[in-house]
Structures are given as structure tokens and as C-alpha cells.
PDB file of C-alpha atoms in Angstrom:
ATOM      1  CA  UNK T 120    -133.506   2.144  -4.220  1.00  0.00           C
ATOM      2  CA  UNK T 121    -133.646   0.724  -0.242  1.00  0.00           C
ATOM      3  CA  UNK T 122    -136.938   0.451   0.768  1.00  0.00           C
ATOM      4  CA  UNK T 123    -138.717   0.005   4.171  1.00  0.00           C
ATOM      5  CA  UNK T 124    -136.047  -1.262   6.787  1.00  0.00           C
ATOM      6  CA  UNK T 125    -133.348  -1.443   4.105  1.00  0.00           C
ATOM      7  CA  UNK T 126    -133.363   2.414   3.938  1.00  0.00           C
ATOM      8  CA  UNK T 127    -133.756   3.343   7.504  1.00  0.00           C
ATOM      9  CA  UNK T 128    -130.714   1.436   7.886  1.00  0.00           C
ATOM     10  CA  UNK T 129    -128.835   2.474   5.077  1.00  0.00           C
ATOM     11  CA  UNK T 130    -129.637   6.262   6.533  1.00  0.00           C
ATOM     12  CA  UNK T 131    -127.926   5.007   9.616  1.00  0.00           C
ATOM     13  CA  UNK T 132    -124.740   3.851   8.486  1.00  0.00           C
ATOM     14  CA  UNK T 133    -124.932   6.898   5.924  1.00  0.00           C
ATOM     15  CA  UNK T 134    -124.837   9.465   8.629  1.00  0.00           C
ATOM     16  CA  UNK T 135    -122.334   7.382  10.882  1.00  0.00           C
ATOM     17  CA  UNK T 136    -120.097   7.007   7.925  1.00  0.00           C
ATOM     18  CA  UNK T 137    -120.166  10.765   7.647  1.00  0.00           C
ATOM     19  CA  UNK T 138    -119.483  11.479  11.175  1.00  0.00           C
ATOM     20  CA  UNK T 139    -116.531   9.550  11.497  1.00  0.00           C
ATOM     21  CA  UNK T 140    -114.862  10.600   7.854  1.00  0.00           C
ATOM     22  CA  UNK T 141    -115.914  14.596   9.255  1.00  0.00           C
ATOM     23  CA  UNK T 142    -114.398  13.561  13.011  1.00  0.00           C
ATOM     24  CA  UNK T 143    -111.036  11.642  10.513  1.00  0.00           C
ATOM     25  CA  UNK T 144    -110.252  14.756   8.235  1.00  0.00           C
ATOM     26  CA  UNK T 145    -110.943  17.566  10.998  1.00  0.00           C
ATOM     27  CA  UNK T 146    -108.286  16.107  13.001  1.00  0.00           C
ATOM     28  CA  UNK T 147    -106.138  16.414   9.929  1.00  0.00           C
ATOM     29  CA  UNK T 148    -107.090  20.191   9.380  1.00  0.00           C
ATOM     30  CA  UNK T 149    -106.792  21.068  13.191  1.00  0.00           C
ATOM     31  CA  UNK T 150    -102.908  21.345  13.779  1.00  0.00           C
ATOM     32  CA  UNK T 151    -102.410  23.044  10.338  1.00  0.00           C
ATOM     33  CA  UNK T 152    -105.751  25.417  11.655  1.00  0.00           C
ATOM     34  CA  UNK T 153    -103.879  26.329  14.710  1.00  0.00           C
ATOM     35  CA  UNK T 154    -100.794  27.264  13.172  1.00  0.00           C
ATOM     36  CA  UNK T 155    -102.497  29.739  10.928  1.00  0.00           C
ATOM     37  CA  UNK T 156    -104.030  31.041  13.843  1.00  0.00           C
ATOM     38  CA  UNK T 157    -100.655  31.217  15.725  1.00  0.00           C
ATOM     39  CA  UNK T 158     -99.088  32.864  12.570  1.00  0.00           C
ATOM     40  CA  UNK T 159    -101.424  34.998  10.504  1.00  0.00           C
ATOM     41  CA  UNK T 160     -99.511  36.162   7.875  1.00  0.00           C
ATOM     42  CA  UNK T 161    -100.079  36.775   4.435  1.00  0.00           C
ATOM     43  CA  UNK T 162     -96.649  34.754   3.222  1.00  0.00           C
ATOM     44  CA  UNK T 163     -97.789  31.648   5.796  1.00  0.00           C
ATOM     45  CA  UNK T 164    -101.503  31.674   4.479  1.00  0.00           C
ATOM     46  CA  UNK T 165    -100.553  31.498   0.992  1.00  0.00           C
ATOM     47  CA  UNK T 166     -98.263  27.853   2.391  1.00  0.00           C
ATOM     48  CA  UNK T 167    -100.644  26.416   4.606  1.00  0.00           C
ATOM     49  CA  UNK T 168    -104.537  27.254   2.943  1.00  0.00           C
ATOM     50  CA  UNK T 169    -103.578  24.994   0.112  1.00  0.00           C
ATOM     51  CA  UNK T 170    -103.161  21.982   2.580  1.00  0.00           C
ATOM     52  CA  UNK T 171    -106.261  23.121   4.487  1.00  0.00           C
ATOM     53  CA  UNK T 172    -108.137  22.892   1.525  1.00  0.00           C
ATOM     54  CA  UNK T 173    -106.618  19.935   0.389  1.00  0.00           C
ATOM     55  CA  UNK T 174    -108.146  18.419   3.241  1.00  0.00           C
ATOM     56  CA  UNK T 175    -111.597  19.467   3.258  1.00  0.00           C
ATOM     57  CA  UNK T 176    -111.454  18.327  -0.683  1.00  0.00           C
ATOM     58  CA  UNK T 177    -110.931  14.568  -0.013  1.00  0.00           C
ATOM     59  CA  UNK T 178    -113.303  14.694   3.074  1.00  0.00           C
ATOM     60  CA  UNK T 179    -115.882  16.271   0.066  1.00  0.00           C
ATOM     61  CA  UNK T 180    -114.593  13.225  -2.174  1.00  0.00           C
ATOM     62  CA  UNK T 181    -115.433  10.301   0.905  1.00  0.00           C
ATOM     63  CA  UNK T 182    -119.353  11.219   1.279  1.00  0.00           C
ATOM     64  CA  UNK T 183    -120.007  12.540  -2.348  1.00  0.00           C
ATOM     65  CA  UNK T 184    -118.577   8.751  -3.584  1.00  0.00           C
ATOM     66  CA  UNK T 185    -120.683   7.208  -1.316  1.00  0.00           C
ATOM     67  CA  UNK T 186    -123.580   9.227  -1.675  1.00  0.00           C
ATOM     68  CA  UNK T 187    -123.497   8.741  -5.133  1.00  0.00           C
ATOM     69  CA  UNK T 188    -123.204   5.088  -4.764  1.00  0.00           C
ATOM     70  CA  UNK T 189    -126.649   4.429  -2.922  1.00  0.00           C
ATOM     71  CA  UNK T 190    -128.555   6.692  -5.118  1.00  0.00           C
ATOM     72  CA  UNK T 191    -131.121   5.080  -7.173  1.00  0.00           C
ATOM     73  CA  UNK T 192    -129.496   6.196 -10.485  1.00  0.00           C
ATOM     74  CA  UNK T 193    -126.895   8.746 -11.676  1.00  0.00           C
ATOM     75  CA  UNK T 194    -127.747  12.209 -11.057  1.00  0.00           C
ATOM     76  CA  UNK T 195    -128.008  13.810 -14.539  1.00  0.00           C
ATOM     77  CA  UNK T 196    -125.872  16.611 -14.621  1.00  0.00           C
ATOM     78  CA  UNK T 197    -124.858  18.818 -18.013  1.00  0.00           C
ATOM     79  CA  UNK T 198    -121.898  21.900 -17.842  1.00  0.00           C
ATOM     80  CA  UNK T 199    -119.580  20.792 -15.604  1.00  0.00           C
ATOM     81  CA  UNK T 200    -116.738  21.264 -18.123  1.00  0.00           C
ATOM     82  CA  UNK T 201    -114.162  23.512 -19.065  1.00  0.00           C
ATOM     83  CA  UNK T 202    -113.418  24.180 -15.063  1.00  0.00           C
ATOM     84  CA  UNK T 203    -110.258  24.876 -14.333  1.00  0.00           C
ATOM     85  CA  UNK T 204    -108.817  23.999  -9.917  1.00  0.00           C
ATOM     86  CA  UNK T 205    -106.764  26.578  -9.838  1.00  0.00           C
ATOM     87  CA  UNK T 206    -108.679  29.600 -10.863  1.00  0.00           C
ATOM     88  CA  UNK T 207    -111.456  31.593  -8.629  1.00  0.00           C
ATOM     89  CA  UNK T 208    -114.949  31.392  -9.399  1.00  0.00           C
ATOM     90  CA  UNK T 209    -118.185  32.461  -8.369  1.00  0.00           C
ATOM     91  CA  UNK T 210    -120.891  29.715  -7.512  1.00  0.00           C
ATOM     92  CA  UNK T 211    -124.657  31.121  -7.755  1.00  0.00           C
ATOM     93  CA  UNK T 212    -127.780  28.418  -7.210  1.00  0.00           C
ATOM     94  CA  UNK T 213    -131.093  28.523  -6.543  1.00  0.00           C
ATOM     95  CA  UNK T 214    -131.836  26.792  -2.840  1.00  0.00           C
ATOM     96  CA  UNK T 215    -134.174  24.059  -2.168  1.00  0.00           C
ATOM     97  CA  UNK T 216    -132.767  21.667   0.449  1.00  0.00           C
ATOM     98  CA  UNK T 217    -129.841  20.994   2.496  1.00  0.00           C
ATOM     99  CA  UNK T 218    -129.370  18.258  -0.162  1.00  0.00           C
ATOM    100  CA  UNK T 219    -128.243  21.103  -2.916  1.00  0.00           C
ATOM    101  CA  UNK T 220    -125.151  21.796  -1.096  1.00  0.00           C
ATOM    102  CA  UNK T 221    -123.599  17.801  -1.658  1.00  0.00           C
ATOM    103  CA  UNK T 222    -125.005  18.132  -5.120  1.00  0.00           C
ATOM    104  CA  UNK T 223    -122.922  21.084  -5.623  1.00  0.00           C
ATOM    105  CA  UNK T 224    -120.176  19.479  -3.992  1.00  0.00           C
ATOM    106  CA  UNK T 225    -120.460  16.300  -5.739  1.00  0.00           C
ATOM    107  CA  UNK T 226    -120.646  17.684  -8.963  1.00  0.00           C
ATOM    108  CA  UNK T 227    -117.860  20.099  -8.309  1.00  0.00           C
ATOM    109  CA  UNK T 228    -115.480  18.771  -6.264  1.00  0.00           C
ATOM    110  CA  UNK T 229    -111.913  18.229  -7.828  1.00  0.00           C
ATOM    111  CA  UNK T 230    -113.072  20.315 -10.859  1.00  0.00           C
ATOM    112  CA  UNK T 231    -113.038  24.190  -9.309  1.00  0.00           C
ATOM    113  CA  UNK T 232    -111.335  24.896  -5.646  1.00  0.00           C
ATOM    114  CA  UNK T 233    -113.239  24.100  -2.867  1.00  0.00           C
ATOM    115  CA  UNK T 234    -116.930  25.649  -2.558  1.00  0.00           C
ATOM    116  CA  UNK T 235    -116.469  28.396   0.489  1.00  0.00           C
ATOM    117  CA  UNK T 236    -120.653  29.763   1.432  1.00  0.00           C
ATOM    118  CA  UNK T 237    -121.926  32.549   3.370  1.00  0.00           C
ATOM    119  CA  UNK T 238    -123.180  30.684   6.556  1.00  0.00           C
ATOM    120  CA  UNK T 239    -125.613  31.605   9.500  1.00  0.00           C
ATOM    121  CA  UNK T 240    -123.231  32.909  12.599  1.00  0.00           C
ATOM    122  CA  UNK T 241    -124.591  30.562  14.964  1.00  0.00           C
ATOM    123  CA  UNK T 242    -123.049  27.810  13.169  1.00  0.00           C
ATOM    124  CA  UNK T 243    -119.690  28.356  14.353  1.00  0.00           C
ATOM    125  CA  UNK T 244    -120.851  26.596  17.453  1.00  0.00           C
ATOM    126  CA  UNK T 245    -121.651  22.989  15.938  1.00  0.00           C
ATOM    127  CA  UNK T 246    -119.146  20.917  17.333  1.00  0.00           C
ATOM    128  CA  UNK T 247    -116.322  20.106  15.165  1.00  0.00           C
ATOM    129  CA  UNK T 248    -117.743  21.172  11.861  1.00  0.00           C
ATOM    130  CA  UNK T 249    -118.298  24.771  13.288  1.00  0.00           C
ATOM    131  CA  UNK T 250    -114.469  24.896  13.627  1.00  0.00           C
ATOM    132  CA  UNK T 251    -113.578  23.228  10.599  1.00  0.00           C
ATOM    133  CA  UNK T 252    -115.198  25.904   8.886  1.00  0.00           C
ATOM    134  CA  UNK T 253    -113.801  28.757  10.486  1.00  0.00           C
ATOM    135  CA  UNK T 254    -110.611  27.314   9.564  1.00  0.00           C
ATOM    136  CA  UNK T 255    -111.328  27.320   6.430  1.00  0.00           C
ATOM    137  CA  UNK T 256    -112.155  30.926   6.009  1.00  0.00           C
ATOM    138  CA  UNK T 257    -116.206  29.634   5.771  1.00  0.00           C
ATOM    139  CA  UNK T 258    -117.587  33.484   6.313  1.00  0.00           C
ATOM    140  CA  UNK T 259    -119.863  33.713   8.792  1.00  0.00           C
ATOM    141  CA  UNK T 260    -122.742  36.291   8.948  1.00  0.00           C
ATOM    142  CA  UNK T 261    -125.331  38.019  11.196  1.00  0.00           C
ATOM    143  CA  UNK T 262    -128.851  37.555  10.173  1.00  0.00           C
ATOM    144  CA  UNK T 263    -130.556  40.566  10.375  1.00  0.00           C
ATOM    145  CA  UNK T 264    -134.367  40.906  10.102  1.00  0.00           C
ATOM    146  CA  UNK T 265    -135.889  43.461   8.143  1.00  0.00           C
ATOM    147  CA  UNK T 266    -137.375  45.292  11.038  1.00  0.00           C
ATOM    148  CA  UNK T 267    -133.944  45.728  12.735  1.00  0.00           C
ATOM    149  CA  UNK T 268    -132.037  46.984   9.601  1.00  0.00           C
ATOM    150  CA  UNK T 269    -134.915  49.942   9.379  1.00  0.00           C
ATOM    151  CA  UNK T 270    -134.426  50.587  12.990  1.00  0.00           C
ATOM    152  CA  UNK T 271    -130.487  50.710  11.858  1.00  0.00           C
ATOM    153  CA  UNK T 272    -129.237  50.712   8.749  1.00  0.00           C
ATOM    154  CA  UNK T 273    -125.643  50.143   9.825  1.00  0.00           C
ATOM    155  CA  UNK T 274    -126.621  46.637  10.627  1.00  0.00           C
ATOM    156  CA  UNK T 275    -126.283  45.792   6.833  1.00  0.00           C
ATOM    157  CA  UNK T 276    -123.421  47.602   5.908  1.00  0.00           C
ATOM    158  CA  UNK T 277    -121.444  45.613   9.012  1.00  0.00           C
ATOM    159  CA  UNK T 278    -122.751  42.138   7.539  1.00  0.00           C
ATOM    160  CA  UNK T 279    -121.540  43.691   3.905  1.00  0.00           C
ATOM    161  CA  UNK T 280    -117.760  44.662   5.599  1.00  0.00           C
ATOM    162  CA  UNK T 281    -117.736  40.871   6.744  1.00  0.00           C
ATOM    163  CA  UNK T 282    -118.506  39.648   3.245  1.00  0.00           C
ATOM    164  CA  UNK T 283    -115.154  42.401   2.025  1.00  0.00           C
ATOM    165  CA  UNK T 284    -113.153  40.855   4.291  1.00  0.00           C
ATOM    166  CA  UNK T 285    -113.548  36.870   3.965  1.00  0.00           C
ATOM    167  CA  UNK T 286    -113.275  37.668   0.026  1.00  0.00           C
ATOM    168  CA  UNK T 287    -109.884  39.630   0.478  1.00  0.00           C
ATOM    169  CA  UNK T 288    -108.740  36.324   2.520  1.00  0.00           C
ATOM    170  CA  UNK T 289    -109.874  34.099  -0.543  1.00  0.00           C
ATOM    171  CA  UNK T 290    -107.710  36.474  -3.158  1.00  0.00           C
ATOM    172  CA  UNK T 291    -104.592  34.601  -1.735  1.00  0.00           C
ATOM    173  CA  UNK T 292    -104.924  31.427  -3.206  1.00  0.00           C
ATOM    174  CA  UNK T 293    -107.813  30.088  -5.566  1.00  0.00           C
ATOM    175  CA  UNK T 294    -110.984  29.420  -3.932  1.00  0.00           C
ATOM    176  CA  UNK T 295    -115.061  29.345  -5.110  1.00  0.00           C
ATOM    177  CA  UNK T 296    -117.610  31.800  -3.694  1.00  0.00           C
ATOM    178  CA  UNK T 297    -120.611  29.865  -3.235  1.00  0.00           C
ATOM    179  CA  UNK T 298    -123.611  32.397  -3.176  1.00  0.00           C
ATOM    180  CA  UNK T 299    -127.530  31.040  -2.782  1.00  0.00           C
ATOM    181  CA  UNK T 300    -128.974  34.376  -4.005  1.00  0.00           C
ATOM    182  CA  UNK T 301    -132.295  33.767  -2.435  1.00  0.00           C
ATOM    183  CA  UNK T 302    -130.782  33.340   0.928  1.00  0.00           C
ATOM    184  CA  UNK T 303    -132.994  31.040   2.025  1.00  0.00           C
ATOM    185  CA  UNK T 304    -134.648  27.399   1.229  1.00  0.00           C
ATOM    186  CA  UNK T 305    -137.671  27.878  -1.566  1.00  0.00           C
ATOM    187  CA  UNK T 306    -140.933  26.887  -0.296  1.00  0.00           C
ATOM    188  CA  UNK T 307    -144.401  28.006  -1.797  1.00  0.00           C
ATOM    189  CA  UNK T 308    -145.602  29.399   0.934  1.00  0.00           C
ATOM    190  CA  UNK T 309    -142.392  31.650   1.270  1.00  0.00           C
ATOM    191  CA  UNK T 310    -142.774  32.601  -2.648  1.00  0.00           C
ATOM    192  CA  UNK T 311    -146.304  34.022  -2.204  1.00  0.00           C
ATOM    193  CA  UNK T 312    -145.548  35.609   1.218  1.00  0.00           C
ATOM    194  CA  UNK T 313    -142.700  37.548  -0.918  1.00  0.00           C
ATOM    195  CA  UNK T 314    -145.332  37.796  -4.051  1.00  0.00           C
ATOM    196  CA  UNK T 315    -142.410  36.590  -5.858  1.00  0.00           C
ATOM    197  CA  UNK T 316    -142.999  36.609  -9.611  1.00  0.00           C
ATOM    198  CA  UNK T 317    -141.487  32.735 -10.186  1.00  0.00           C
ATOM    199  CA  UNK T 318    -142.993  29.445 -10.037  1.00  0.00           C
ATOM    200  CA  UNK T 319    -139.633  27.508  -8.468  1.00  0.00           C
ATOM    201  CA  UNK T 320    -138.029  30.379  -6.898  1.00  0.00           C
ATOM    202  CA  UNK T 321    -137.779  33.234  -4.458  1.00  0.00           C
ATOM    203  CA  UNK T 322    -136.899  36.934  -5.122  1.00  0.00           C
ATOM    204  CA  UNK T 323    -133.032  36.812  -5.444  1.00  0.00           C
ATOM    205  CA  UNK T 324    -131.008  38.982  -2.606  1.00  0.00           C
ATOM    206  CA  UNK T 325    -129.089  40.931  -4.645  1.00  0.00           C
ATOM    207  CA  UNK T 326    -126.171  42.189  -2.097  1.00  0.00           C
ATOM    208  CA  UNK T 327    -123.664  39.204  -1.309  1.00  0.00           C
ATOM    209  CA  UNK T 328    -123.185  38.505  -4.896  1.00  0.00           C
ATOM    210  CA  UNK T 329    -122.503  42.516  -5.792  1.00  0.00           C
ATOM    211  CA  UNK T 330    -119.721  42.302  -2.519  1.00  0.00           C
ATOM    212  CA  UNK T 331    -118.133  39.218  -3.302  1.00  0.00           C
ATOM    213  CA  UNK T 332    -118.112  40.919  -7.252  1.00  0.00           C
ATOM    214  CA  UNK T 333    -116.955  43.977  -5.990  1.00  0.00           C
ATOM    215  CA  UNK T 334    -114.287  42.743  -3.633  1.00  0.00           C
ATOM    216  CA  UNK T 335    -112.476  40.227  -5.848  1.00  0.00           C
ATOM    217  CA  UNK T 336    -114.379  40.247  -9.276  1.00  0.00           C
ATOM    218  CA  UNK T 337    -111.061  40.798 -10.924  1.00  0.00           C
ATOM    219  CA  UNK T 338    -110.168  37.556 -10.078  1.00  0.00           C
ATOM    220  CA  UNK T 339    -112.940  35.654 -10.697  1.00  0.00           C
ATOM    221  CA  UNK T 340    -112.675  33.586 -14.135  1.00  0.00           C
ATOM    222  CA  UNK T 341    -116.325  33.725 -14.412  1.00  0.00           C
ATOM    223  CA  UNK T 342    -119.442  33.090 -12.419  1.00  0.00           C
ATOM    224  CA  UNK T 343    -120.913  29.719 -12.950  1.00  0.00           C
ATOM    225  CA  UNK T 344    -124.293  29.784 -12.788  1.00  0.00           C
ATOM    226  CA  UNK T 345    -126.286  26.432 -11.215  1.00  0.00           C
ATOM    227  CA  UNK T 346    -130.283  25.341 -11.522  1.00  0.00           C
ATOM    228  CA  UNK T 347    -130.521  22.258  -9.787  1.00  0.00           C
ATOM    229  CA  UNK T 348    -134.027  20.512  -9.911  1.00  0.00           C
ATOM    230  CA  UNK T 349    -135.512  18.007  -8.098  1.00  0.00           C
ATOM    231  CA  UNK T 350    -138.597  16.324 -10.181  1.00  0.00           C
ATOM    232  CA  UNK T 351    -139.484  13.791  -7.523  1.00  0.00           C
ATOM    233  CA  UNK T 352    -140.030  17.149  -5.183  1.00  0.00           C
ATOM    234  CA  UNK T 353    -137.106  18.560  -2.911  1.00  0.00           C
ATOM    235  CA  UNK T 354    -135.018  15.560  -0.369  1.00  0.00           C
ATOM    236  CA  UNK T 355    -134.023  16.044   2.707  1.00  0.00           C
ATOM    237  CA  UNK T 356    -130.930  15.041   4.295  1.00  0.00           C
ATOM    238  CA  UNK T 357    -132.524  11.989   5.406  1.00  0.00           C
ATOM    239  CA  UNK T 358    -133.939  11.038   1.866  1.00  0.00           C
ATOM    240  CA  UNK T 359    -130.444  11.053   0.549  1.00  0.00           C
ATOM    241  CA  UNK T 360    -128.510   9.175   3.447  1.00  0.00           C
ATOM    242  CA  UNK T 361    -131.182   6.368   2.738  1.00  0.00           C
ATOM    243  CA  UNK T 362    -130.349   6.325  -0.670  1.00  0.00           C
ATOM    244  CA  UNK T 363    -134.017   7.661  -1.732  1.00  0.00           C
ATOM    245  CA  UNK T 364    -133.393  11.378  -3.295  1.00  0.00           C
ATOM    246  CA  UNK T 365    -135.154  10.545  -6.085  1.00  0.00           C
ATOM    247  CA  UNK T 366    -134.205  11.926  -9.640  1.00  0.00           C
ATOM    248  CA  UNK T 367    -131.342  14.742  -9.685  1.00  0.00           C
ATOM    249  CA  UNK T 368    -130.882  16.910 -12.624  1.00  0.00           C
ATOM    250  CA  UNK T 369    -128.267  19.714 -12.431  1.00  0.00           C
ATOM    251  CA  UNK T 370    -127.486  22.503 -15.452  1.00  0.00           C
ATOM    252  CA  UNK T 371    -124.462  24.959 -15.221  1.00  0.00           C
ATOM    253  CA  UNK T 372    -123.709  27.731 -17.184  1.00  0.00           C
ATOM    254  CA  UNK T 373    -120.208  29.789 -17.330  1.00  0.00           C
ATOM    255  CA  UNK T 374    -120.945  33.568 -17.379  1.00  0.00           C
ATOM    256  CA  UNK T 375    -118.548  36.541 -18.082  1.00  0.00           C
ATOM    257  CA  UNK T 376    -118.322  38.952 -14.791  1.00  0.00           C
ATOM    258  CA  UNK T 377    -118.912  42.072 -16.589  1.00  0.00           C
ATOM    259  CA  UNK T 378    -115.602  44.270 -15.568  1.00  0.00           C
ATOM    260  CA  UNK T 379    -118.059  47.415 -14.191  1.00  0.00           C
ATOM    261  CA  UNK T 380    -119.590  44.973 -11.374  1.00  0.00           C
ATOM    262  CA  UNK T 381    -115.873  44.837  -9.842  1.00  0.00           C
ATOM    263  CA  UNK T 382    -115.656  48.504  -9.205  1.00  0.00           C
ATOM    264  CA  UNK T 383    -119.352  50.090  -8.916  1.00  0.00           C
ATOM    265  CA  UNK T 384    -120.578  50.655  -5.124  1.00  0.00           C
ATOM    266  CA  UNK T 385    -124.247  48.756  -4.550  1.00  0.00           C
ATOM    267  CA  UNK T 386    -124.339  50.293  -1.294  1.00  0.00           C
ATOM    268  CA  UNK T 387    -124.410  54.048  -2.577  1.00  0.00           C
ATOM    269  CA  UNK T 388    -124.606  53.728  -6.352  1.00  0.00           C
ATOM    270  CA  UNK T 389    -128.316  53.759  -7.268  1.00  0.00           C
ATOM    271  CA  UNK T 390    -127.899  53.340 -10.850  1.00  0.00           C
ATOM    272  CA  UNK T 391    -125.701  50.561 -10.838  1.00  0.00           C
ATOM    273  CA  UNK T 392    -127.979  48.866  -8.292  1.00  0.00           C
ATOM    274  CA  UNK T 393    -130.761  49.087 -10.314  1.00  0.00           C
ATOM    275  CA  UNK T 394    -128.830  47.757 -13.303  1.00  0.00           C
ATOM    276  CA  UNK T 395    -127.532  44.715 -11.358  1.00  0.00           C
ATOM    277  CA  UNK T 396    -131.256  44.069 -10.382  1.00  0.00           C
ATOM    278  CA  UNK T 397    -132.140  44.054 -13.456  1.00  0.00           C
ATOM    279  CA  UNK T 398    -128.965  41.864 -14.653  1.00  0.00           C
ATOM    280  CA  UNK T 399    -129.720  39.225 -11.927  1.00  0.00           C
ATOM    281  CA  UNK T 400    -133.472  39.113 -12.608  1.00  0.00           C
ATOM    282  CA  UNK T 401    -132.854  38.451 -16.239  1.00  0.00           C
ATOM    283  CA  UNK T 402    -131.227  35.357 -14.655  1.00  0.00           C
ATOM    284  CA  UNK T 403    -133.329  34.075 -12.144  1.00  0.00           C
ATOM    285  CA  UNK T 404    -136.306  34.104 -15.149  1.00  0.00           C
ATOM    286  CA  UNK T 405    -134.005  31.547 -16.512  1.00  0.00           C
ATOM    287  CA  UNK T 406    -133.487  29.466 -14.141  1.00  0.00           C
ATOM    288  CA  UNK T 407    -137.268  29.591 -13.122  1.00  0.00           C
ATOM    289  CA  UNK T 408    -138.211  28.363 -16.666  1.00  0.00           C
ATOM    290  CA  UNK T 409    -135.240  25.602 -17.142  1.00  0.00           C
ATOM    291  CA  UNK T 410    -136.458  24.167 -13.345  1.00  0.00           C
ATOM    292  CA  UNK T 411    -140.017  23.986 -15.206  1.00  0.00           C
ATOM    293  CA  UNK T 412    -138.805  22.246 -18.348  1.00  0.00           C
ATOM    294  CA  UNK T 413    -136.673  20.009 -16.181  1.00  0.00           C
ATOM    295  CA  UNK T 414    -139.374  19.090 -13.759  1.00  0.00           C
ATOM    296  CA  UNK T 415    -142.251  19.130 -16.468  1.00  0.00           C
ATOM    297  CA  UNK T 416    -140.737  16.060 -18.173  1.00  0.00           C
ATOM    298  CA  UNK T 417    -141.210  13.931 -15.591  1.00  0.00           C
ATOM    299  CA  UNK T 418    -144.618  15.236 -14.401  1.00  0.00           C
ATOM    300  CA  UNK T 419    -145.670  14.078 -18.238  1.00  0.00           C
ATOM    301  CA  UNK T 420    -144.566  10.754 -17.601  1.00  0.00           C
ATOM    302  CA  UNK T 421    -147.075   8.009 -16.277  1.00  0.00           C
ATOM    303  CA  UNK T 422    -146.601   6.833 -12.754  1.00  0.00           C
ATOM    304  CA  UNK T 423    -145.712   2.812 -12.404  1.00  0.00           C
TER     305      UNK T 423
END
């Protein structure tokens, strides 16, 4: 693992490898980007999002290979299997660092269509990568506190329309939702501000999986269900363009959409809402207790 000088300069070349490969492939995706803008059609989509995608995929494959390649040893990573590319699938993780999203895409890539996440409106903005994204249908939501959504309710159901819409775009050709139910990166002092009942996670957000479920569950071959753990405590971006992440361990899980979460209403129907609570919660006790088995092991183990 680079150490002292080693690793600040490794994370240099790291993040200047990935600028130019993201600078490379977005010049790539561009013209086809502006031709589905110039011809937005249902019949031209269905032609020119497999290309797009295409794209973003081997840009994925350039900085997962060579962020794999520094790492200190191979990320452990069981369930991966039995993934089909050209079928639709629903992505749901628990969030702990910007790391988790090239751990999901390294472990991913070239096995289900490209991951496609909810992201933070102001985003669009970031030069170059905002409008790679938007080309690629990445949807992009207001955040809305709590206090404005009291004040008006609509707020939500406008960020929940947005959600209907970028999922009727994905029905056209095969693509992975990529949901992090908690909405936000774990911390402890976020847990006990929520009085969250988990040790290693917030209180899921149950509303952008039940859309995305809801607007193209049919399609969906099943929802794959991540834990990712970190036992070495969460990286940042930093810690893994230096090559220091520290040990990675990764568990996935295929699990059946049930067909009555692809036509109930969360918005209105309180029954089903409190049944898909319960469904997800069931889940997220799970996952709380595999991140403690998976991060116990190596708290057992003597320091060197």
C-alpha cells in the first residue's frame, strides 16, 4: 500500500488519470448527446442510448481497472453472479462514502447495464460530468428540507413526478436504478440525531425505491440488494486515489420485486405504505447485522 510521499503522489496521478479518461469518453458521448437532444424520439432513443451507454461503460471500466490495481489487496466481494446486461434491475445500498459508488461500479460494471442514481440538482452544473450525466438520463432531483415540504406538500410529489419520468425514459432499453435508500452518507452523529434504531445505518427513505417500483417494476428482473462494509472505517475519495482504502468487503443479494409494489400508490395508499415500511425495514436489519459480522472480524483481529 503507498505510503508517505508514494501515496500523495499516487493520489495525484490517480485523479489526473481520471480527469483526462472523463474529459476522453465525454467527448465521445457529446455528438451522440446532441443528436438525442436534436431528435427526441422514442424510435431514435431506443438507437442511440445503447451507444451512450456503451460509452460511459468503458469510461467505468478505465478507473475501476486502475483503481483496483493500486489497492492494497482485492476487494472481497460475494453475489455478483447470475447478472444478466441486458435485463433492468434495481440497485439498493447502504451509503457511507463517495468511495461506495466505484465499488458499485467496479463490482458491477459489464455484469448488469450501467448504474443510473438519483443525484442532487445542483450537480448538473459540474463541468463536463454534469452534462455527461444529463445525457445519460442521470435523474436529477430537488432537495427539499423537511420544513419546506410541511409548508407545501406539493414539493414532494413534484420531486416523486421527476423520479416517474426518468424511469419511463429507462423502460426503453435496459438500464439499473441505483437507489441509496438512506439518502444520505451514514455518520454517527446523523444516526442518533435521527434516533435511528441501527448500529451502521440510517433510517431508510422509503419513497424513491416505491417510484422507481411503481413506475417500471414490471420490468425489473429483480432488485439486487448491496451491504458494502468498510472494516478499516469509511475512505474517502482521496484514500482510494492513493491506493490506501483499506479492506473492502461487498455482499449482494438478488430479491424478487413482489408484483403488488408495481401497481400500489405510496403517495395515497396508507396500507401499502405501511407494508413497504415494514418490507424495507426487515431489510435494512439485515444489512445492519451482516455490516457488524463483516466489520467484527477484523476488529477481533490483533493490530501489527
Amino acid at each position: 500500500m503507498p505510503r508517505g510521499r508514494l501515496a500523495w503522489l499516487t493520489g495525484v496521478f490517480s485523479t489526473l488519470l481520471l480527469s483526462a479518461s472523463t474529459l476522453f469518453w465525454c467527448l465521445l458521448l457529446f455528438p451522440l448527446a446532441l443528436l438525442k437532444l436534436l431528435l427526441p424520439f422514442a424510435a431514435v432513443r431506443r438507437r442511440i442510448d445503447p451507444l451512450l451507454n456503451g460509452i460511459a461503460t468503458a469510461w467505468v471500466s478505465c478507473h475501476s481497472c486502475w483503481f483496483e490495481r493500486i489497492q492494497r489487496a482485492p476487494w472481497d466481494v460475494q453475489g455478483n453472479t447470475d447478472l444478466r446486461y441486458a435485463d433492468w434491475y434495481l440497485v439498493n445500498c447502504n451509503h457511507q462514502s463517495w468511495v461506495d459508488i466505484f465499488v458499485l461500479q467496479a463490482t458491477l460494471n459489464r455484469r448488469i447495464p450501467l448504474l443510473k442514481f438519483f443525484l442532487k440538482q445542483q450537480l448538473i452544473y459540474v463541468p463536463v460530468i454534469g452534462l455527461a450525466w444529463w445525457a445519460l438520463d442521470f435523474p436529477f432531483m430537488k432537495r427539499h428540507g423537511k420544513a419546506d415540504l410541511r409548508r407545501n406538500p406539493a414539493l414532494g410529489r413534484q420531486d416523486q413526478e421527476a423520479a416517474r419520468r426518468a424511469c419511463e425514459k429507462f423502460s426503453l432499453v435496459p438500464t439499473s436504478v441505483m437507489i441509496f435508500a438512506e439518502g444520505t452518507r451514514f455518520s454517527e452523529a446523523k444516526r442518533d440525531a435521527q434516533g435511528a434504531p441501527y448500529r451502521h445505518l440510517l433510517k431508510p427513505k422509503a419513497g424513491g425505491l416505491a417510484v422507481a417500483l411503481n413506475a417500471m417494476g414490471a420490468r425489473f428482473r429483480s432488485m439486487i440488494d448491496v451491504t458494502i462494509a468498510y472494516p478499516d472505517g469509511a475512505p474517502s475519495f482521496w484514500d482510494l486515489a492513493c491506493g490506501r482504502a483499506g479492506t473492502v468487503r461487498v455482499r449482494m443479494r438478488q430479491l424478487p420485486v413482489p408484483p403488488a409494489f408495481c401497481e400500489a400508490d405510496y403517495s395515497r395508499d396508507k396500507a401499502f405504505r405501511a407494508e413497504f415500511h415494514h418490507w424495507l425495514g426487515q431489510q435494512w436489519q439485515a444489512k445492519d447485522e451482516e455490516i457488524e459480522g463483516l466489520t467484527a472480524r477484523d476488529a477481533a483481529k490483533p493490530r501489527s
